[in-house]
Short mmCIF file of C-alpha atoms in Angstrom, two decimals:
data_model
loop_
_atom_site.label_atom_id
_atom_site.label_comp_id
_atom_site.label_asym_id
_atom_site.label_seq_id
_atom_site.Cartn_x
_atom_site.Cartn_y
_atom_site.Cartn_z
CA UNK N 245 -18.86 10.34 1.63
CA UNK N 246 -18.62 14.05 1.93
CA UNK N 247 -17.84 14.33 5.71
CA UNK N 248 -15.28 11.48 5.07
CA UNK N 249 -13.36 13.38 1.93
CA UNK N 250 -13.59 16.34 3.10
CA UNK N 251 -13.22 16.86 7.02
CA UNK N 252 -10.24 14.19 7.39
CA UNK N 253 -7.38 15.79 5.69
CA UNK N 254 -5.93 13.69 3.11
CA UNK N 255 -6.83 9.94 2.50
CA UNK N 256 -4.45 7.55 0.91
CA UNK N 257 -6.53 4.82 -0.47
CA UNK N 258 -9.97 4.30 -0.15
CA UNK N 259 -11.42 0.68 -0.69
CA UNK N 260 -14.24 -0.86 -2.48
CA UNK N 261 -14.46 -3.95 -0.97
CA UNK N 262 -18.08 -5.09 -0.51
CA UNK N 263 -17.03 -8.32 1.48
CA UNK N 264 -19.81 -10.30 2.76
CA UNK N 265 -22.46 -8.36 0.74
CA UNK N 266 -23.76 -10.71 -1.77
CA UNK N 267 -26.81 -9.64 -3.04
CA UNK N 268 -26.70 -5.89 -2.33
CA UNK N 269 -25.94 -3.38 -5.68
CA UNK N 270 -23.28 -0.49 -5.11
CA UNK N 271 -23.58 2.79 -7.11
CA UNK N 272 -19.59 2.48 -7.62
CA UNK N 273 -19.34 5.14 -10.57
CA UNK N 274 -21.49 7.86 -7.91
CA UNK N 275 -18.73 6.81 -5.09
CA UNK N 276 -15.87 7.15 -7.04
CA UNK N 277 -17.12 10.35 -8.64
CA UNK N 278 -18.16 11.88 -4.96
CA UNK N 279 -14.67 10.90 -3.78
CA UNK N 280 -12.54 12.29 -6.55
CA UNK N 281 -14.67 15.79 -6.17
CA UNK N 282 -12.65 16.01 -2.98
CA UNK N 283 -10.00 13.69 -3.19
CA UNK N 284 -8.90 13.66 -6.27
CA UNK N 285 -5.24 11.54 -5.43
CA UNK N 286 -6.75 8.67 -3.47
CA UNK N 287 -6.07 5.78 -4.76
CA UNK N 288 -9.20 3.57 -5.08
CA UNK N 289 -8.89 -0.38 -4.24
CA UNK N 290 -10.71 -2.44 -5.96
CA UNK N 291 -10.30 -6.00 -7.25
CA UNK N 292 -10.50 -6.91 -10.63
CA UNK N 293 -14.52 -7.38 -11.06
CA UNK N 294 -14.70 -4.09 -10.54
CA UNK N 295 -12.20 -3.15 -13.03
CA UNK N 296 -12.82 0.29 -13.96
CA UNK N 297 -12.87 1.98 -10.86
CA UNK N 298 -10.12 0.57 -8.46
CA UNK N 299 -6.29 2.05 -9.25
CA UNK N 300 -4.87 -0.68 -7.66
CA UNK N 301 -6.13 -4.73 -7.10
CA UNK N 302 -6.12 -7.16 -4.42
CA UNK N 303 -3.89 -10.22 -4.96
CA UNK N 304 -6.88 -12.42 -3.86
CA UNK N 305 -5.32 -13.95 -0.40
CA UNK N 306 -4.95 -12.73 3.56
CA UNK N 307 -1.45 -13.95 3.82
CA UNK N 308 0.41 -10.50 2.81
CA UNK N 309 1.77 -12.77 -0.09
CA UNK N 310 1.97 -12.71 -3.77
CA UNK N 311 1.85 -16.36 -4.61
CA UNK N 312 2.66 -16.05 -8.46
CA UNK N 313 4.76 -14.53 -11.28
CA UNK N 314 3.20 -10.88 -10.71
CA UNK N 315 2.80 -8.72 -13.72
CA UNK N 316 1.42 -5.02 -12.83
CA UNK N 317 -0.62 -4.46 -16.34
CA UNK N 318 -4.35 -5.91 -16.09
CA UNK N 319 -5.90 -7.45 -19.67
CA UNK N 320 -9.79 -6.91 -19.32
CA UNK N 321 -11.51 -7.37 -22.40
CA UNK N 322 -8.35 -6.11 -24.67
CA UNK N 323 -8.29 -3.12 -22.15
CA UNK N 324 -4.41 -2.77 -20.60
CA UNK N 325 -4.32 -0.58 -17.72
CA UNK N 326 -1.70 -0.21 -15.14
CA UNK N 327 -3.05 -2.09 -11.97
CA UNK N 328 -0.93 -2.72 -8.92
CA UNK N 329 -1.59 -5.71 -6.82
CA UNK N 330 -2.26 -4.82 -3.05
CA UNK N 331 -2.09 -7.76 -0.35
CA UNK N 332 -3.13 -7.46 2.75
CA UNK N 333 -2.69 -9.22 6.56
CA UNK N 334 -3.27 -8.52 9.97
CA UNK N 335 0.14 -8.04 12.34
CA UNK N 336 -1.59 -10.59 14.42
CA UNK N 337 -2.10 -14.26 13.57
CA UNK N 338 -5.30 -14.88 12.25
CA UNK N 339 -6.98 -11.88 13.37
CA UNK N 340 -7.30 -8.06 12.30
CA UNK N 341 -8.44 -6.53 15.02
CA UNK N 342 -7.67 -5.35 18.80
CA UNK N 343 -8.20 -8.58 21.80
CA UNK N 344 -6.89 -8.00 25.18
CA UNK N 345 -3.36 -9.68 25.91
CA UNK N 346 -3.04 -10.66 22.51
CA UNK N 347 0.57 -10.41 22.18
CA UNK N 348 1.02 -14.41 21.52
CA UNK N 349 -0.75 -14.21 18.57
CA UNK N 350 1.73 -11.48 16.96
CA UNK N 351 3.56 -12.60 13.99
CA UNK N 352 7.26 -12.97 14.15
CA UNK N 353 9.56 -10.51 12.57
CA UNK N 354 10.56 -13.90 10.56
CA UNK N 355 7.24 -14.65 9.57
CA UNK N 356 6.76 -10.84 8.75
CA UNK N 357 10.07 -10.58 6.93
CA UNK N 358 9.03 -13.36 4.81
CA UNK N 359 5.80 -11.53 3.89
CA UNK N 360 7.38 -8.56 2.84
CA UNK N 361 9.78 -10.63 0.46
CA UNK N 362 6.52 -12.56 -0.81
CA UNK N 363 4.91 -9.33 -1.82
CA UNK N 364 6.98 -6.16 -1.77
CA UNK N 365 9.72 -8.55 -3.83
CA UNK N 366 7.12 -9.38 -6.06
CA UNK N 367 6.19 -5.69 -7.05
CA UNK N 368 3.18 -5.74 -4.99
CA UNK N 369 2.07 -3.06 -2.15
CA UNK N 370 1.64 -4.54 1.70
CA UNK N 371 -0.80 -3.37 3.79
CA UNK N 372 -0.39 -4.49 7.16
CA UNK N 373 -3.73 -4.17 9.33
CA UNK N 374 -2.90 -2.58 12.88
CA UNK N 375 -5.48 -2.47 14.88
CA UNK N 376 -5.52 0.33 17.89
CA UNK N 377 -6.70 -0.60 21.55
CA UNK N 378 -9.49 1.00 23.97
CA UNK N 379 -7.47 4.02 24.36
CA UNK N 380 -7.20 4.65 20.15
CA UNK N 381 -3.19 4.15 20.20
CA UNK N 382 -1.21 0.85 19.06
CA UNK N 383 -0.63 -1.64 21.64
CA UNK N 384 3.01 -1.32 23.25
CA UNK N 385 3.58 -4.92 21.60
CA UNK N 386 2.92 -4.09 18.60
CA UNK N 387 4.95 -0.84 18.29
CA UNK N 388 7.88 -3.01 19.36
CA UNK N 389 7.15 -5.46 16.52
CA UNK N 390 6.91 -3.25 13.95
CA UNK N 391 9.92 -1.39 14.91
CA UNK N 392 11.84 -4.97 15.45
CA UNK N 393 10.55 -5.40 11.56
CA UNK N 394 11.35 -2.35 9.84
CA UNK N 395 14.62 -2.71 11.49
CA UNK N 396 15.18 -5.92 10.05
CA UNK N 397 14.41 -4.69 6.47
CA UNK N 398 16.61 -1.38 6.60
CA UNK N 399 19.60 -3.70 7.11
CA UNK N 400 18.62 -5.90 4.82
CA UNK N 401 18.22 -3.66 2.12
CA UNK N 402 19.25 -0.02 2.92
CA UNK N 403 22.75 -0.76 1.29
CA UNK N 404 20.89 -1.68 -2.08
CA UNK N 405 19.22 1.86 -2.15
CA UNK N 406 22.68 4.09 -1.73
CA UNK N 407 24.01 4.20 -4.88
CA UNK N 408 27.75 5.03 -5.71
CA UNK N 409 26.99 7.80 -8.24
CA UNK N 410 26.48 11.35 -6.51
CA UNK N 411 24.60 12.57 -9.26
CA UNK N 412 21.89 9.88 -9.00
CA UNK N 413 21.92 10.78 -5.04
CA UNK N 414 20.97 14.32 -5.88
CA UNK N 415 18.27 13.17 -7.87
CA UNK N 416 16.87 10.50 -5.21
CA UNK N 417 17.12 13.65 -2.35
CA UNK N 418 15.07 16.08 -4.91
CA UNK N 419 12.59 13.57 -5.10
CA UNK N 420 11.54 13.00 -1.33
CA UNK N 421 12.54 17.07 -0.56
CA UNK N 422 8.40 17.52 -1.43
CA UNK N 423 9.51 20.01 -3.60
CA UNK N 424 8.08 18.57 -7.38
CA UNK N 425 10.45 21.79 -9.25
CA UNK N 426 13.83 19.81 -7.71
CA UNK N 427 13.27 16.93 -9.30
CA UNK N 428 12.76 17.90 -12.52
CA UNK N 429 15.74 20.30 -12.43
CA UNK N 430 17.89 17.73 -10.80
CA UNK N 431 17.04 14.93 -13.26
CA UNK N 432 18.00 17.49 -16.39
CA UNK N 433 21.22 18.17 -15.04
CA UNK N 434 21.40 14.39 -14.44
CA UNK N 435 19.92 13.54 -17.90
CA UNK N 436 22.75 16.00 -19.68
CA UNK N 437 25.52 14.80 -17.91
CA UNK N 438 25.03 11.06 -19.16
CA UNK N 439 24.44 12.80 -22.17
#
């Protein structure tokens, strides 16, 4: 755990998934408490058994789909905590990692477009698994999907995240300039002139 938190640079999320382990016992609280001594903003995934470590939960399928009404608070034991739903699936039908001429089995930008509506439209988080080839970089095929995707979903929804009001804009810039002062300046001035 040490050479992982701390040689690596920064890591996003770290999981706790312990799939196809039945049987063996995890010392969660001594992972969690090595990792935060290092890396103390990764966000730890975890599903709901394992309620007080994980920041964020898996939505319980490999589809990249949110298949319910998805509410974001967690009620263990009278406990409410904030607990974002993750889903997960692999780019490639079926499959999550790297095969040789594979690029059949790639999912659509359809079929991926519908995922993201399934779960980032239902206030979840995607992860789609890539998987890199024998030389450690993304298959050419898969680049060209992804970029095909994200493509798709900037025109689809770019127009939604301009708004009208230059005053909000300033606020929205300050808070991707990874400067954390600007925002807070920003969104006073903001705050007093709605005042």
């Amino acid at each position: 755990m040490e050479e992982l938190a701390s040689n690596y640079g920064d890591l996003v999320e770290f999981w706790l998934d312990g799939a196809g382990s039945e049987g063996h016992v995890y010392n969660f609280p001594r992972y969690v408490e090595n990792l935060r001594m290092y890396q103390p903003n990764t966000l730890v995934f975890a599903d709901a058994a394992l309620f007080e470590y994980g920041d964020i939960r898996w939505v319980g399928n490999e589809k990249g789909t949110i298949p319910y009404e998805n509410w974001n608070v967690l009620d263990r034991h009278g406990y409410l905590r904030w607990r974002p739903v993750e889903v997960d699936t692999p780019l490639h039908k079926e499959h999550w990692f790297w095969h040789p001429n594979d690029e059949a089995s790639l999912k659509s930008v359809d079929e991926l477009v519908s995922i993201y509506e399934q779960s980032v439209g239902r206030a979840g988080q995607l992860m789609l698994g890539l998987a890199p080839d024998q030389r450690g970089l993304l298959p050419d095929a898969d680049v060209k999907r992804l970029e095909e995707f994200g493509s798709v979903i900037h025109n689809r929804y770019a127009q939604n995240l301009v708004k009208k009001d230059a005053r909000i804009n300033q606020v929205a810039e300050a808070a991707l300039d990874g400067d954390p002062d600007n925002i807070l300046v920003r969104a006073r001035r903001f705050s007093s002139f709605r005042a």
